[in-house]
XYZ file of C-alpha atoms in Angstrom:
420
model
C -8.654 7.180 39.572
C -9.442 3.856 37.947
C -9.412 5.585 34.527
C -5.962 7.067 35.329
C -4.639 3.698 36.395
C -6.015 2.048 33.248
C -4.477 4.742 31.031
C -1.161 4.347 32.865
C -1.141 0.582 32.345
C -2.037 0.931 28.728
C 0.826 3.491 28.199
C 3.275 1.141 29.926
C 2.147 -1.783 27.818
C 2.576 0.322 24.668
C 6.073 1.453 25.717
C 7.023 -2.122 26.489
C 5.656 -3.270 23.113
C 7.757 -0.708 21.262
C 10.891 -1.506 23.222
C 10.837 -5.179 22.415
C 10.588 -4.484 18.627
C 13.819 -4.553 16.541
C 15.561 -1.399 15.500
C 15.265 -1.960 11.772
C 11.507 -2.216 12.085
C 11.446 1.100 13.948
C 13.568 2.750 11.176
C 11.340 1.489 8.383
C 8.212 2.701 10.319
C 9.625 6.194 10.395
C 10.559 5.986 6.728
C 7.243 4.640 5.512
C 5.388 7.196 7.656
C 7.315 10.083 6.040
C 6.862 8.637 2.540
C 3.153 8.229 3.199
C 2.928 11.843 4.329
C 4.550 12.944 1.082
C 2.308 10.711 -1.013
C -0.926 11.614 0.813
C -0.044 15.274 0.106
C -0.116 14.747 -3.664
C -2.525 11.790 -3.910
C -5.836 13.798 -4.085
C -4.471 15.661 -7.101
C -2.233 13.127 -8.911
C -4.876 11.896 -11.321
C -6.534 15.353 -11.582
C -3.124 16.770 -12.587
C -2.716 14.139 -15.339
C -6.191 14.839 -16.727
C -5.556 18.580 -16.517
C -2.433 17.926 -18.803
C -4.813 16.471 -21.454
C -5.213 12.808 -20.649
C -8.624 11.089 -21.083
C -9.945 8.453 -18.594
C -8.829 5.683 -20.937
C -5.390 7.218 -21.195
C -5.248 7.694 -17.517
C -6.077 4.030 -16.938
C -3.437 2.981 -19.547
C -0.762 5.153 -17.955
C -1.357 3.612 -14.540
C -1.559 0.150 -16.109
C 1.827 0.563 -17.779
C 3.434 1.724 -14.558
C 1.978 -1.076 -12.455
C 2.869 -3.573 -15.190
C 6.522 -2.524 -15.149
C 6.606 -2.820 -11.354
C 4.859 -6.217 -11.467
C 7.223 -7.767 -14.010
C 10.277 -6.751 -12.032
C 8.958 -7.689 -8.579
C 10.241 -11.285 -8.536
C 13.705 -10.001 -9.483
C 13.541 -7.477 -6.672
C 12.640 -10.219 -4.149
C 15.410 -12.467 -5.414
C 17.990 -9.623 -5.049
C 16.742 -8.884 -1.526
C 17.336 -12.490 -0.493
C 20.764 -12.478 -2.172
C 22.335 -9.159 -1.550
C 20.323 -7.799 1.389
C 17.566 -5.273 1.911
C 19.376 -1.897 2.375
C 20.867 -1.502 -1.074
C 17.647 -2.488 -2.820
C 15.631 -0.251 -0.475
C 17.761 2.765 -1.533
C 17.245 2.090 -5.228
C 13.502 2.133 -4.717
C 13.556 5.432 -2.812
C 15.788 6.938 -5.532
C 13.174 5.993 -8.189
C 10.467 7.791 -6.148
C 12.665 10.947 -6.115
C 13.046 10.644 -9.909
C 9.286 10.180 -10.366
C 8.309 13.322 -8.432
C 10.877 15.326 -10.369
C 9.348 14.250 -13.674
C 5.871 15.046 -12.416
C 7.113 18.510 -11.361
C 8.564 19.406 -14.850
C 5.821 17.705 -16.974
C 4.323 19.840 -19.696
C 2.019 17.164 -21.243
C 0.317 13.996 -20.067
C 2.593 11.772 -22.216
C 5.634 12.363 -19.990
C 3.541 11.261 -16.953
C 4.007 7.765 -18.426
C 7.666 7.867 -17.404
C 6.837 9.473 -14.022
C 4.229 6.791 -13.132
C 6.502 3.954 -14.326
C 9.188 5.205 -11.991
C 6.667 5.846 -9.228
C 5.267 2.317 -9.332
C 8.639 0.710 -9.662
C 10.041 2.807 -6.802
C 6.984 2.232 -4.679
C 7.057 -1.543 -5.179
C 10.795 -1.753 -4.497
C 10.714 0.332 -1.365
C 7.448 -1.185 -0.165
C 8.973 -4.644 -0.893
C 12.015 -3.894 1.137
C 9.829 -2.485 3.973
C 7.618 -5.621 3.973
C 10.626 -7.876 4.011
C 11.908 -6.089 7.203
C 8.449 -6.639 8.825
C 8.216 -10.265 7.641
C 11.620 -11.212 8.959
C 11.913 -9.197 12.161
C 8.480 -9.345 13.861
C 7.176 -12.150 16.031
C 3.843 -13.741 15.018
C 2.127 -12.768 18.288
C 3.058 -9.036 17.677
C 2.917 -9.013 13.857
C -0.570 -7.656 13.135
C -0.357 -5.205 15.971
C 3.057 -3.892 14.865
C 1.970 -3.603 11.238
C -1.248 -1.774 12.005
C 0.678 0.480 14.364
C 2.860 1.380 11.434
C -0.232 1.843 9.279
C -1.836 4.002 12.006
C 1.160 6.319 12.075
C 1.760 6.386 8.317
C -1.800 6.334 6.829
C -3.356 7.744 9.993
C -1.599 10.538 11.841
C 0.654 11.733 9.019
C -1.935 10.691 6.440
C -4.283 13.254 7.918
C -1.714 16.041 7.839
C -0.538 15.368 4.286
C -3.842 15.982 2.402
C -4.693 18.929 4.664
C -1.364 20.599 3.768
C -1.831 19.645 0.120
C -5.307 21.229 0.035
C -4.115 24.436 1.542
C -1.148 24.645 -0.864
C -3.252 23.862 -3.989
C -5.820 26.505 -3.006
C -2.993 29.014 -2.374
C -1.286 28.267 -5.688
C -4.413 28.579 -7.859
C -6.764 25.596 -7.436
C -7.083 22.055 -8.802
C -5.238 22.709 -12.066
C -1.761 22.326 -13.384
C -0.486 25.562 -11.958
C -1.970 24.946 -8.534
C -0.858 21.302 -8.242
C 2.711 21.380 -9.777
C 4.473 22.847 -6.629
C 3.423 19.853 -4.537
C 5.742 17.567 -6.501
C 8.788 19.705 -5.753
C 7.921 19.570 -2.111
C 7.695 15.799 -2.390
C 11.284 15.800 -3.660
C 12.570 17.228 -0.408
C 10.577 14.739 1.707
C 11.865 11.779 -0.326
C 15.437 12.958 0.096
C 14.981 12.850 3.883
C 13.694 9.258 3.711
C 16.701 8.230 1.530
C 19.136 9.672 4.150
C 17.293 7.982 6.935
C 17.642 4.564 5.390
C 21.200 5.102 4.318
C 22.419 6.118 7.769
C 20.155 4.135 10.126
C 19.150 0.785 8.584
C 21.473 -2.091 9.238
C 23.037 -4.249 6.563
C 21.136 -7.495 6.176
C 22.903 -9.542 3.508
C 22.109 -13.041 2.868
C 24.881 -14.571 0.864
C 23.468 -18.018 0.596
C 19.650 -18.007 0.953
C 17.864 -21.404 0.841
C 17.782 -22.635 -2.745
C 20.355 -20.009 -3.938
C 22.280 -22.519 -5.980
C 19.155 -23.213 -8.070
C 19.307 -19.889 -9.954
C 16.537 -17.322 -10.376
C 13.788 -19.555 -11.740
C 14.718 -22.471 -9.484
C 14.604 -20.212 -6.441
C 11.112 -18.950 -7.458
C 9.849 -22.487 -7.948
C 11.266 -23.573 -4.646
C 9.033 -21.110 -2.828
C 5.835 -22.384 -4.545
C 6.609 -25.960 -3.682
C 5.650 -25.122 -0.076
C 2.101 -26.117 -0.706
C -1.108 -25.523 -2.660
C -2.311 -22.828 -0.197
C 0.438 -20.548 -1.533
C -1.030 -20.608 -5.009
C -4.551 -19.922 -3.499
C -3.122 -16.965 -1.656
C -1.530 -15.582 -4.815
C -5.091 -15.411 -6.343
C -6.381 -13.797 -3.149
C -3.736 -11.027 -3.087
C -4.124 -10.496 -6.782
C -7.860 -9.948 -6.397
C -7.092 -7.649 -3.446
C -5.006 -5.429 -5.743
C -7.937 -4.532 -8.030
C -8.597 -1.253 -6.162
C -5.012 -0.173 -6.965
C -5.967 -0.094 -10.649
C -9.747 0.498 -10.532
C -10.551 2.612 -7.493
C -7.657 4.785 -6.236
C -6.658 6.241 -9.685
C -10.243 7.172 -10.367
C -12.046 8.008 -7.127
C -10.634 11.576 -6.860
C -11.384 12.168 -10.523
C -14.908 10.865 -10.060
C -15.449 13.100 -7.032
C -14.101 16.152 -8.878
C -15.581 15.770 -12.320
C -18.848 13.918 -11.615
C -19.700 15.179 -8.144
C -18.145 18.644 -8.359
C -15.795 18.282 -5.393
C -13.488 21.246 -4.760
C -9.815 20.907 -3.577
C -10.829 20.965 0.043
C -13.322 18.197 -0.364
C -10.719 16.098 -2.278
C -8.300 16.723 0.562
C -10.864 15.881 3.292
C -11.715 12.598 1.530
C -8.140 11.440 1.850
C -7.983 12.841 5.367
C -11.074 10.786 6.224
C -9.418 7.727 4.793
C -6.412 8.384 7.018
C -8.566 8.978 10.073
C -9.896 5.398 9.824
C -6.412 3.985 10.076
C -5.566 6.352 12.939
C -8.616 5.426 15.031
C -9.135 1.811 14.214
C -5.766 0.588 12.879
C -4.170 -0.573 16.146
C -7.377 -1.987 17.746
C -8.034 -4.035 14.597
C -4.425 -5.209 14.513
C -4.582 -6.210 18.147
C -7.882 -7.951 17.504
C -6.228 -9.893 14.624
C -3.497 -10.989 16.964
C -6.114 -12.274 19.441
C -8.896 -13.860 17.413
C -7.266 -14.506 14.095
C -6.616 -12.764 10.778
C -9.574 -14.128 8.882
C -12.246 -12.950 11.300
C -11.006 -9.402 11.133
C -11.082 -9.515 7.356
C -14.695 -10.716 7.526
C -15.442 -7.552 9.655
C -13.571 -5.025 7.529
C -14.006 -6.082 3.932
C -17.748 -5.150 3.700
C -16.939 -1.681 4.945
C -14.558 -1.065 2.011
C -17.257 -2.369 -0.356
C -19.623 0.179 1.139
C -17.135 2.983 0.310
C -17.582 2.384 -3.387
C -21.363 2.413 -3.120
C -21.405 5.600 -1.096
C -19.079 7.326 -3.503
C -21.387 6.480 -6.448
C -24.563 7.577 -4.613
C -23.128 10.629 -2.756
C -25.492 13.615 -3.123
C -23.167 16.030 -1.513
C -19.727 16.716 -0.110
C -20.472 15.168 3.314
C -21.122 11.816 1.709
C -17.980 11.997 -0.432
C -16.002 12.500 2.707
C -17.867 9.491 4.264
C -16.845 7.399 1.288
C -13.237 8.483 1.978
C -13.617 7.374 5.605
C -14.905 3.925 4.617
C -12.172 3.729 1.957
C -9.662 3.633 4.772
C -10.722 0.092 5.638
C -8.933 -1.039 2.527
C -5.632 -0.296 4.187
C -6.671 -2.127 7.362
C -7.666 -5.176 5.315
C -4.436 -5.036 3.411
C -2.302 -4.808 6.588
C -4.113 -7.789 8.181
C -3.885 -9.761 4.924
C -0.159 -8.835 4.796
C 0.363 -10.429 8.200
C -1.120 -13.664 6.843
C 1.197 -13.474 3.805
C 4.371 -13.311 5.962
C 3.237 -16.323 8.024
C 3.171 -18.677 5.062
C 6.884 -19.019 4.240
C 10.229 -19.224 6.067
C 12.276 -16.027 6.620
C 14.950 -16.981 4.121
C 12.360 -17.061 1.309
C 10.501 -13.871 2.314
C 12.001 -11.594 -0.356
C 11.127 -14.031 -3.181
C 7.641 -14.748 -1.735
C 6.808 -11.016 -1.546
C 8.149 -10.661 -5.110
C 5.877 -13.357 -6.398
C 2.889 -11.775 -4.713
C 3.752 -8.299 -6.101
C 4.258 -9.772 -9.555
C 0.715 -11.199 -9.543
C -0.831 -8.194 -7.897
C 0.652 -5.547 -10.058
C 0.123 -7.408 -13.353
C -3.472 -7.848 -12.657
C -3.881 -4.291 -11.432
C -2.142 -2.921 -14.575
C -4.550 -4.787 -16.796
C -7.630 -3.777 -14.829
C -6.421 -0.054 -14.713
C -6.671 -0.036 -18.508
C -10.016 -1.867 -18.425
C -11.332 0.617 -15.881
C -10.501 3.514 -18.138
C -12.429 1.934 -21.018
C -15.388 1.117 -18.707
C -15.398 4.776 -17.566
C -15.466 6.130 -21.112
C -17.785 3.476 -22.717
C -20.292 2.546 -19.930
C -20.052 5.220 -17.292
C -17.870 6.089 -14.301
C -20.024 4.337 -11.709
C -19.502 0.962 -13.341
C -15.791 1.021 -12.473
C -16.578 0.958 -8.748
C -19.392 -1.531 -9.114
C -17.156 -3.862 -10.986
C -14.470 -3.883 -8.256
C -17.050 -4.563 -5.539
C -18.615 -7.427 -7.448
C -15.324 -9.139 -8.179
C -14.224 -8.802 -4.504
C -17.464 -10.424 -3.356
C -17.487 -13.229 -5.841
C -13.782 -14.111 -6.045
C -11.707 -12.962 -3.070
C -14.132 -13.606 -0.185
C -14.857 -17.271 -1.040
C -11.102 -17.936 -1.476
C -10.355 -16.341 1.963
C -12.888 -18.665 3.570
C -10.957 -21.609 2.147
C -7.630 -20.437 3.609
C -6.301 -21.829 6.959
C -5.902 -19.388 9.812
C -2.242 -18.409 9.974
C -2.139 -16.983 13.579
C 0.215 -19.209 15.536
C 1.243 -21.189 12.424
C 4.878 -22.556 12.899
C 7.150 -20.007 11.158
C 9.449 -22.548 9.493
C 6.779 -24.484 7.705
C 4.006 -23.578 5.290
C 0.547 -25.031 5.581
C 0.123 -28.493 3.901
């Protein structure tokens, strides 16, 4: 009886939490969840597909580097446009670029055309993700922010993130295995899913146009400088989020290739690795978000960062498929860390500067990730695949962790002012 009463109270609290959240946040949660489902379906095979078309590890790193570099250079402009013309129109452009990327992947006959597909993917991903993040940053209350963001992550990377790779594994096996012929149909399925997300945003997201954001008369560069004048902690945070982006260029493009080519993982194991990653968000995302809203963002980062580091070590050491899947489960803590760190990011600047601030962060993140993706490919070919993952872990321990320790806790920080 007591268990039933507890479950009923928990359900009522959850319903009440959802009801008090703004409509635009709910729309973008649905959109990001569907987009993640599509991406998780193809992610285990994206790099394998590129290598199967003839790319070397160095070329794979270079392709990812160029794509992320293009996204990084244009991120400040995207943020500036969001603050000036509103979120919705920019959001739709980003989703359209994702649609174009999956189309190019589907028709690719050699690895060189993947350069165009990845450039469009990273640009579309950063624009749509930037728009989504701005909705979260501007519409959520501080006391609910980490919980709401990890709820979104739980649904996107967790529930649907489990279904996506399982479906992908079944389809790849049915179409001929982890080769070009077996993987290609996934990209055409991704086209349909991306079209659904475009229509959802077009018809359901409200218009949020800021004609005169703070500092708008200063012009593009003046607007960007105006954000950074909030205080020296913003510059420290740019270094932290940049270091946190290293796995985008050095882990995620290579972990599936490592598992397949070095450890001999079959399509099902590749899919289960991504499913395990999603399971982490599904089971622990909301509790960790709620904990971050109670005890602070930094303490939760101290708990979860070492678990992501462990994922790289387990991947290198893994003697069999079970350990590869365990590495995937631990890899899921990256997304929990990123979500909690994202909550801190949104609490450092006023709402009318959110688009530009996110743009500056993405500029730094993607430029560094683009360079390190190219370096990772060279490390793979010259020194050995395991050193790619060891390098990421070492840099995270030596650079990001000490800088996080020096940051102020942002939970409860007044929204209209940045830390001194």
